[in-house]
C-alpha positions as a Python dict, from the first residue, in 0.01 Angstrom:
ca = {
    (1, 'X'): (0, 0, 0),
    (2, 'X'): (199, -225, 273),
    (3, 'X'): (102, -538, 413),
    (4, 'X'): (111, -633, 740),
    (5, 'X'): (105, -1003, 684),
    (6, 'X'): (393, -1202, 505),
    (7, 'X'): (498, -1522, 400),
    (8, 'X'): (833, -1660, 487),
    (9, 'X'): (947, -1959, 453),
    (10, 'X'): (1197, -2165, 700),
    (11, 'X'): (1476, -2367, 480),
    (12, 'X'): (1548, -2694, 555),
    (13, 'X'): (1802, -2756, 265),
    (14, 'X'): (1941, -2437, 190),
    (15, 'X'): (2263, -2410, -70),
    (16, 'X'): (2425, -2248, -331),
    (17, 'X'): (2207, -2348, -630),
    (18, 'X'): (2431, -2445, -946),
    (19, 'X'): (2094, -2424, -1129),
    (20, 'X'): (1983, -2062, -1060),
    (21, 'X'): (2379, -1954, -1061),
    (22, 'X'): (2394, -1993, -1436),
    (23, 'X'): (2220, -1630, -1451),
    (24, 'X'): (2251, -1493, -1102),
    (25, 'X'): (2571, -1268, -1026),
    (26, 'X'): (2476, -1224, -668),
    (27, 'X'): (2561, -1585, -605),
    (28, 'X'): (2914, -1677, -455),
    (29, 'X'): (3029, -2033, -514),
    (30, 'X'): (3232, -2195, -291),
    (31, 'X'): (3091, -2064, 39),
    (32, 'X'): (2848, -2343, 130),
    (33, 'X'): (3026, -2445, 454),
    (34, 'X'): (2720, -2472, 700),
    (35, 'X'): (2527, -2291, 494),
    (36, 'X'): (2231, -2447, 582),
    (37, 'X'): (2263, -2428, 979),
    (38, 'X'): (2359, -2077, 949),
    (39, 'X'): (2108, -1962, 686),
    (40, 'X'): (1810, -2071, 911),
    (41, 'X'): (2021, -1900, 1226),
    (42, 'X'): (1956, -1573, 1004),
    (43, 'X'): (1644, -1635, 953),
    (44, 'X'): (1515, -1679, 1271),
    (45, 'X'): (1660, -1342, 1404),
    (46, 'X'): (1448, -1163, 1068),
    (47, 'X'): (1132, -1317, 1200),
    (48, 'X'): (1203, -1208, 1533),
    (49, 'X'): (1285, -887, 1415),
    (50, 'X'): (954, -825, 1197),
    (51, 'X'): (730, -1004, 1472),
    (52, 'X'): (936, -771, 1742),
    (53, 'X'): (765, -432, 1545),
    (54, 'X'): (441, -604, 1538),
    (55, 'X'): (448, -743, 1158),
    (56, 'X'): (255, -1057, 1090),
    (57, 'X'): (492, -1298, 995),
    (58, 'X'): (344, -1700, 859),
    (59, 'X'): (617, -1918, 908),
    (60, 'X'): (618, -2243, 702),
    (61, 'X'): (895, -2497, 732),
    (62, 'X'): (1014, -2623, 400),
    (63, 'X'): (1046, -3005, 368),
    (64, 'X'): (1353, -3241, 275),
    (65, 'X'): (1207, -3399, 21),
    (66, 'X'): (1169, -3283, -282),
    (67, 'X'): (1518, -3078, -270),
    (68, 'X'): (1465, -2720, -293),
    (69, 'X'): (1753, -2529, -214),
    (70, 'X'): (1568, -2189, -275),
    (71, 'X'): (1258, -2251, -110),
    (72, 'X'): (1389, -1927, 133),
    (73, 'X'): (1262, -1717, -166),
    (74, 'X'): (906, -1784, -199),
    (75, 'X'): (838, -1442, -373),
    (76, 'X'): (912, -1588, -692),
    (77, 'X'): (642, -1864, -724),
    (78, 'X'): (384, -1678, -576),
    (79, 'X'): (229, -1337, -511),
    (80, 'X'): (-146, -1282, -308),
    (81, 'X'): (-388, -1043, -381),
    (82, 'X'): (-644, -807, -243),
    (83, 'X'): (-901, -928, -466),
    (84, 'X'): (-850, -1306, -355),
    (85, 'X'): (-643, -1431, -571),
    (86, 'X'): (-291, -1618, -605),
    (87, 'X'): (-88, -1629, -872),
    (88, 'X'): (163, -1921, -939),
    (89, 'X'): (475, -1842, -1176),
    (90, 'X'): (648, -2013, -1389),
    (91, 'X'): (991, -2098, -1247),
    (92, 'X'): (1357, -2103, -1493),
    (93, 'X'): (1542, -2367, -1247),
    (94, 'X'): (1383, -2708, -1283),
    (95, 'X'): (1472, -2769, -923),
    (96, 'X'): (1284, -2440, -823),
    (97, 'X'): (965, -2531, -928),
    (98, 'X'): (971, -2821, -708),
    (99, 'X'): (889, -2515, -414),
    (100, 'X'): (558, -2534, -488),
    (101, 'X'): (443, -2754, -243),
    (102, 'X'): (76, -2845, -80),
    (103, 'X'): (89, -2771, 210),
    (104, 'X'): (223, -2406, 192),
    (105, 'X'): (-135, -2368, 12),
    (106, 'X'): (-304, -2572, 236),
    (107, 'X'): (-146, -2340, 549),
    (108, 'X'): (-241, -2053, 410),
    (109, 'X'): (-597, -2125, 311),
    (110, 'X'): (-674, -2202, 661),
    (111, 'X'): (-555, -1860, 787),
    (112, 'X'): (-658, -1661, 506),
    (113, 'X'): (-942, -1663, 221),
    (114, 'X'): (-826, -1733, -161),
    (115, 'X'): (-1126, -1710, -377),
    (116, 'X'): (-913, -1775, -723),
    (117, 'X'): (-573, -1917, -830),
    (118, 'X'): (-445, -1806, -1171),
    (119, 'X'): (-203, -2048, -1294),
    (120, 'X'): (56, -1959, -1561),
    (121, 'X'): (329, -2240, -1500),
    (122, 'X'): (200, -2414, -1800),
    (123, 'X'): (457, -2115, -1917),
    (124, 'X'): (728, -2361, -1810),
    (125, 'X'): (681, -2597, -2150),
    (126, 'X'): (767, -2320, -2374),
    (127, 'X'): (1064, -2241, -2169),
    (128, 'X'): (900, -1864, -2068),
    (129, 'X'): (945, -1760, -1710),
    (130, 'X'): (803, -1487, -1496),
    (131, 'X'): (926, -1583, -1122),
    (132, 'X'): (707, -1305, -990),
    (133, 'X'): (721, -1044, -719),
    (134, 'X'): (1147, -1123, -800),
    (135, 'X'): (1087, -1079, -1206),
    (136, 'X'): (866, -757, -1142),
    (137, 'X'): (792, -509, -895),
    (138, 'X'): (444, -429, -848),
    (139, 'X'): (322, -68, -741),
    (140, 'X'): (-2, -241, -635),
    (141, 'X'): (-143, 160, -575),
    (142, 'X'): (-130, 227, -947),
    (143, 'X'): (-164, -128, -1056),
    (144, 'X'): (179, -63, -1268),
    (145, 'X'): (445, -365, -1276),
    (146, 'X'): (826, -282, -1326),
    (147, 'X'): (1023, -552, -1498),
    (148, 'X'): (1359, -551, -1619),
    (149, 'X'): (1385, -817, -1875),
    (150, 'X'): (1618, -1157, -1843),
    (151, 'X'): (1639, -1514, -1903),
    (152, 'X'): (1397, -1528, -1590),
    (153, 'X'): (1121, -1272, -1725),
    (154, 'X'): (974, -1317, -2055),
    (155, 'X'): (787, -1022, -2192),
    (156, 'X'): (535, -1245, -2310),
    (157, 'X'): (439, -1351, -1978),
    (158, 'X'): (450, -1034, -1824),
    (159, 'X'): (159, -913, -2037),
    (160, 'X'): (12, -1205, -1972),
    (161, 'X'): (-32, -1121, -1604),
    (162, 'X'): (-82, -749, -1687),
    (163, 'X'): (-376, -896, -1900),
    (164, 'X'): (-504, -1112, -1593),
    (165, 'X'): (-444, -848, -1334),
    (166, 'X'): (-515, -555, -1453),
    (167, 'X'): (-176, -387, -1477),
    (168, 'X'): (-19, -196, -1671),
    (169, 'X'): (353, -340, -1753),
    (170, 'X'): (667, -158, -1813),
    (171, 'X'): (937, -376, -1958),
    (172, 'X'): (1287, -251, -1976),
    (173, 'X'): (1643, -378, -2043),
    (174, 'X'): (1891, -351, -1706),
    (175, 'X'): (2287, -459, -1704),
    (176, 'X'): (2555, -489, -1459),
    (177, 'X'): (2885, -340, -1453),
    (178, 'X'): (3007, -616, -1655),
    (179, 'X'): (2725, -593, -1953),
    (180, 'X'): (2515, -922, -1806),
    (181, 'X'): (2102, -870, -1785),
    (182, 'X'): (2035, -811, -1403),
    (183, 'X'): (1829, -1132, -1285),
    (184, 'X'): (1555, -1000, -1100),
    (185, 'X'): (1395, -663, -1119),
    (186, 'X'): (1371, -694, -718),
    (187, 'X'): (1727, -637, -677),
    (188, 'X'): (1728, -299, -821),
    (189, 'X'): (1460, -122, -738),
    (190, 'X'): (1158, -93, -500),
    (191, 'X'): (864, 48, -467),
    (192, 'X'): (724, 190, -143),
    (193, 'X'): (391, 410, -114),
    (194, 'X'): (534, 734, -178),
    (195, 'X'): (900, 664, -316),
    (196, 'X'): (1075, 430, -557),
    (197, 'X'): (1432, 323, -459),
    (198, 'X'): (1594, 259, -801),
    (199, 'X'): (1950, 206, -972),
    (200, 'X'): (1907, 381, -1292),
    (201, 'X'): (2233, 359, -1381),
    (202, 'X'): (2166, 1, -1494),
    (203, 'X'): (1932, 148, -1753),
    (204, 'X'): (2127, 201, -2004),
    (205, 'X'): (1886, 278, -2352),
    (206, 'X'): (1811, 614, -2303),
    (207, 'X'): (1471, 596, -2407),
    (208, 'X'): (1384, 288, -2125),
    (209, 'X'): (1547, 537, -1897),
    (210, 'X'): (1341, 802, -1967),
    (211, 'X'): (1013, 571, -1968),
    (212, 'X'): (1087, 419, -1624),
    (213, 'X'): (1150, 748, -1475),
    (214, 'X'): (850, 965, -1636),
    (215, 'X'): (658, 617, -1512),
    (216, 'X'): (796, 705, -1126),
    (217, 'X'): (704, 1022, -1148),
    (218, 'X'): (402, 1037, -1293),
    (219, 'X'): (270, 760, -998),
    (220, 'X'): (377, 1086, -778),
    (221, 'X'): (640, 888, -608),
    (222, 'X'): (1011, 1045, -505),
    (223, 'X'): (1280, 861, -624),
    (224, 'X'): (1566, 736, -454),
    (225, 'X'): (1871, 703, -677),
    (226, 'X'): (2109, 390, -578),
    (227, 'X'): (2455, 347, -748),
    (228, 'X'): (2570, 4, -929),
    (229, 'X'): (2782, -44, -593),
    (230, 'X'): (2462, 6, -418),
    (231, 'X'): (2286, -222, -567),
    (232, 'X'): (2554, -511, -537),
    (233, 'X'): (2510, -486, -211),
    (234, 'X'): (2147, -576, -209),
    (235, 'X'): (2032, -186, -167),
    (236, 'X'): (1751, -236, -406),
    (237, 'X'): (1663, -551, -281),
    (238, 'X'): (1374, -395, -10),
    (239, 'X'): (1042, -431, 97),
    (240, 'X'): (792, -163, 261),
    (241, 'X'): (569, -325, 537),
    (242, 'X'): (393, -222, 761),
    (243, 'X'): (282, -344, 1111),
    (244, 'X'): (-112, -395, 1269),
    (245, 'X'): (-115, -38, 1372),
    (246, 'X'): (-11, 90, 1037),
    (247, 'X'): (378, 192, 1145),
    (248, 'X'): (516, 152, 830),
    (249, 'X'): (892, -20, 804),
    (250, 'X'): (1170, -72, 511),
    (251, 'X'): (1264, -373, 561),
    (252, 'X'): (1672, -447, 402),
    (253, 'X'): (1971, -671, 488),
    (254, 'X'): (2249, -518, 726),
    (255, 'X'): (2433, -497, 464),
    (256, 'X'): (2266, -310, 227),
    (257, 'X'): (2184, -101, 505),
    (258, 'X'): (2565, -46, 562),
    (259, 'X'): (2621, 37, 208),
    (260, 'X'): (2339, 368, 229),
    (261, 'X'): (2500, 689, 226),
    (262, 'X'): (2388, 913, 557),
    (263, 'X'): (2209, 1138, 313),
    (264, 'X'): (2028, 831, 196),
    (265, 'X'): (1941, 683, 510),
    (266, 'X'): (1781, 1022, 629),
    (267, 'X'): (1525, 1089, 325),
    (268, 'X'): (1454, 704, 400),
    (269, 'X'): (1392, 792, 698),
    (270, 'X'): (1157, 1090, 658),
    (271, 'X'): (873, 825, 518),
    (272, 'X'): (973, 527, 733),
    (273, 'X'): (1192, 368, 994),
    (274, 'X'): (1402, 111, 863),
    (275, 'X'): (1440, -259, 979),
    (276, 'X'): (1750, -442, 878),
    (277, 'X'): (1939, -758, 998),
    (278, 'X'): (2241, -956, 895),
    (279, 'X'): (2165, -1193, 590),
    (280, 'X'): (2515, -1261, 487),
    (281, 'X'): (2504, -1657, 412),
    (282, 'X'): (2142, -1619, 251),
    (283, 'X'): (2252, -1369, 12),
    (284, 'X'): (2632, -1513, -85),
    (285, 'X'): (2485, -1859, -153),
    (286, 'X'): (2109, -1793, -260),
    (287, 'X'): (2188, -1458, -466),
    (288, 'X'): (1901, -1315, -248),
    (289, 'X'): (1800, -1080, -14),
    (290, 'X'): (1575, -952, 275),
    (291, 'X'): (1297, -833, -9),
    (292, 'X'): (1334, -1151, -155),
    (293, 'X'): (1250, -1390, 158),
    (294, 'X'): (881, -1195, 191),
    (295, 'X'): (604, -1303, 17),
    (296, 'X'): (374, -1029, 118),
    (297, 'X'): (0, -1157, 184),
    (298, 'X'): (-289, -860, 97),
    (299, 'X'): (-546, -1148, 101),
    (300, 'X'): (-817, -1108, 362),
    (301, 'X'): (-785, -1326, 692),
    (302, 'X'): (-1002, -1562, 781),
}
């Protein structure tokens, strides 16, 4: 189920975050030179790109003040809903949670209709997180949510939502090639309407290997198997939208696009086209990729 409408949000104050880097091995330090005027340069040729295929893209310019050098990544504090309802998620970096600002809510609820907000940052007290559509991925078709657990994705949490939702959670333990918990589940995998792009080599208990892919499966979704390489390169990091007409698109960075076998890019290709564009300073500095600058909106316009 893609959505034609998305939330993105224009940085004003965009750097490498020592906060979030603590636990995030996509982040390079020591490349913040212009980072800010050449993040925003990148993402003004995505939105042209999505809005160029006929996508739906609300643009909301961050503010200065409070500092929020993530606020490019709005996927993590909060997720919309076909029944009406928002969700706001506890947040690990103090200086993340600032992101959650008025008048992003007050933007949207003029152009679309939110009949209920479900809260869980009181999560933040007892130091449990669950920075959502980054922590899991949602197959909003089967109402299942994917989540790889982490210092950013308490288990607890995640059945909380499952609880409040209606979805059923599968919790599993992913690593890097160097043994440390992969951050977000968003970075290796995604889930489209009738495939699942996923690095199962970073599932390394056979049993939570076996679960996730008997999971895929049974949802009657292909899967398409990325390598640890792959995935470093932000190949997992996707999103499936779609446009007013219902094209559908998978939307990537250039380079994880770049780092897709031929083979790869074909069987892609057989369900969607693909949309990609160069994200290079975003995802040195913020850790973060195309999938993870989309908030994608299923709430009903007004």
């Amino acid at each position: 189920m893609a959505t034609s409408h998305l939330l993105m949000i224009r940085p004003v104050n965009f750097s490498f975050n020592a906060e979030t880097a603590v636990n995030n091995a996509f982040q390079v330090p020591g490349q913040a030179a212009g980072a800010q005027e050449n993040a925003a340069g990148e993402f003004d040729h995505f939105v042209t790109l999505l809005r160029s295929k006929g996508v739906d893209v609300t643009v909301i310019e961050d503010t200065p003040s409070p500092y929020t050098p993530d606020s490019i990544f709005p996927n993590n504090w909060i997720s919309f809903h076909g029944d009406g309802a928002i969700v706001l998620y506890p947040m690990y970096a103090p200086n993340r949670r600032a992101e959650r600002k008025p008048h992003i809510l007050e933007t949207l609820s003029r152009k679309f209709l939110i009949s209920n907000t479900i809260d869980l940052t009181g999560e933040e007290n007892d130091n449990r997180f669950l920075e959502g559509t980054g922590s899991m991925v949602l197959d909003r078709d089967n109402k299942i949510a994917y989540a790889c657990l982490s210092p950013r994705t308490n288990k607890t949490v995640l059945e909380r939502f499952g609880s409040l939702m209606g979805y059923r959670t599968v919790a599993f333990t992913a690593t890097d090639q160097q043994g440390m918990q992969i951050y977000h589940t968003n970075v290796m995998m995604c889930v489209a309407d009738e495939y699942v792009v996923i690095c199962l080599d970073a599932i390394t208990d056979p049993e939570e290997h076996v679960l996730v892919q008997e999971t895929i499966r049974q949802s009657g979704k292909a899967i398409v198997p990325i390598t640890m390489d792959q995935m470093n390169a932000f190949a997992g990091n996707m999103l499936q939208v779609s446009n007013a007409s219902g094209t559908k698109f998978l939307v990537m960075s250039s380079q994880a696009y770049k780092a897709l076998t031929p083979e790869q890019v074909r069987m892609l290709e057989k369900f969607n086209g693909i949309l990609h564009a160069p994200l290079d300073t975003i995802e040195t500095n913020g850790g973060g990729s195309a999938r993870c600058m989309m908030a994608e909106i299923y709430l009903e316009p007004r």
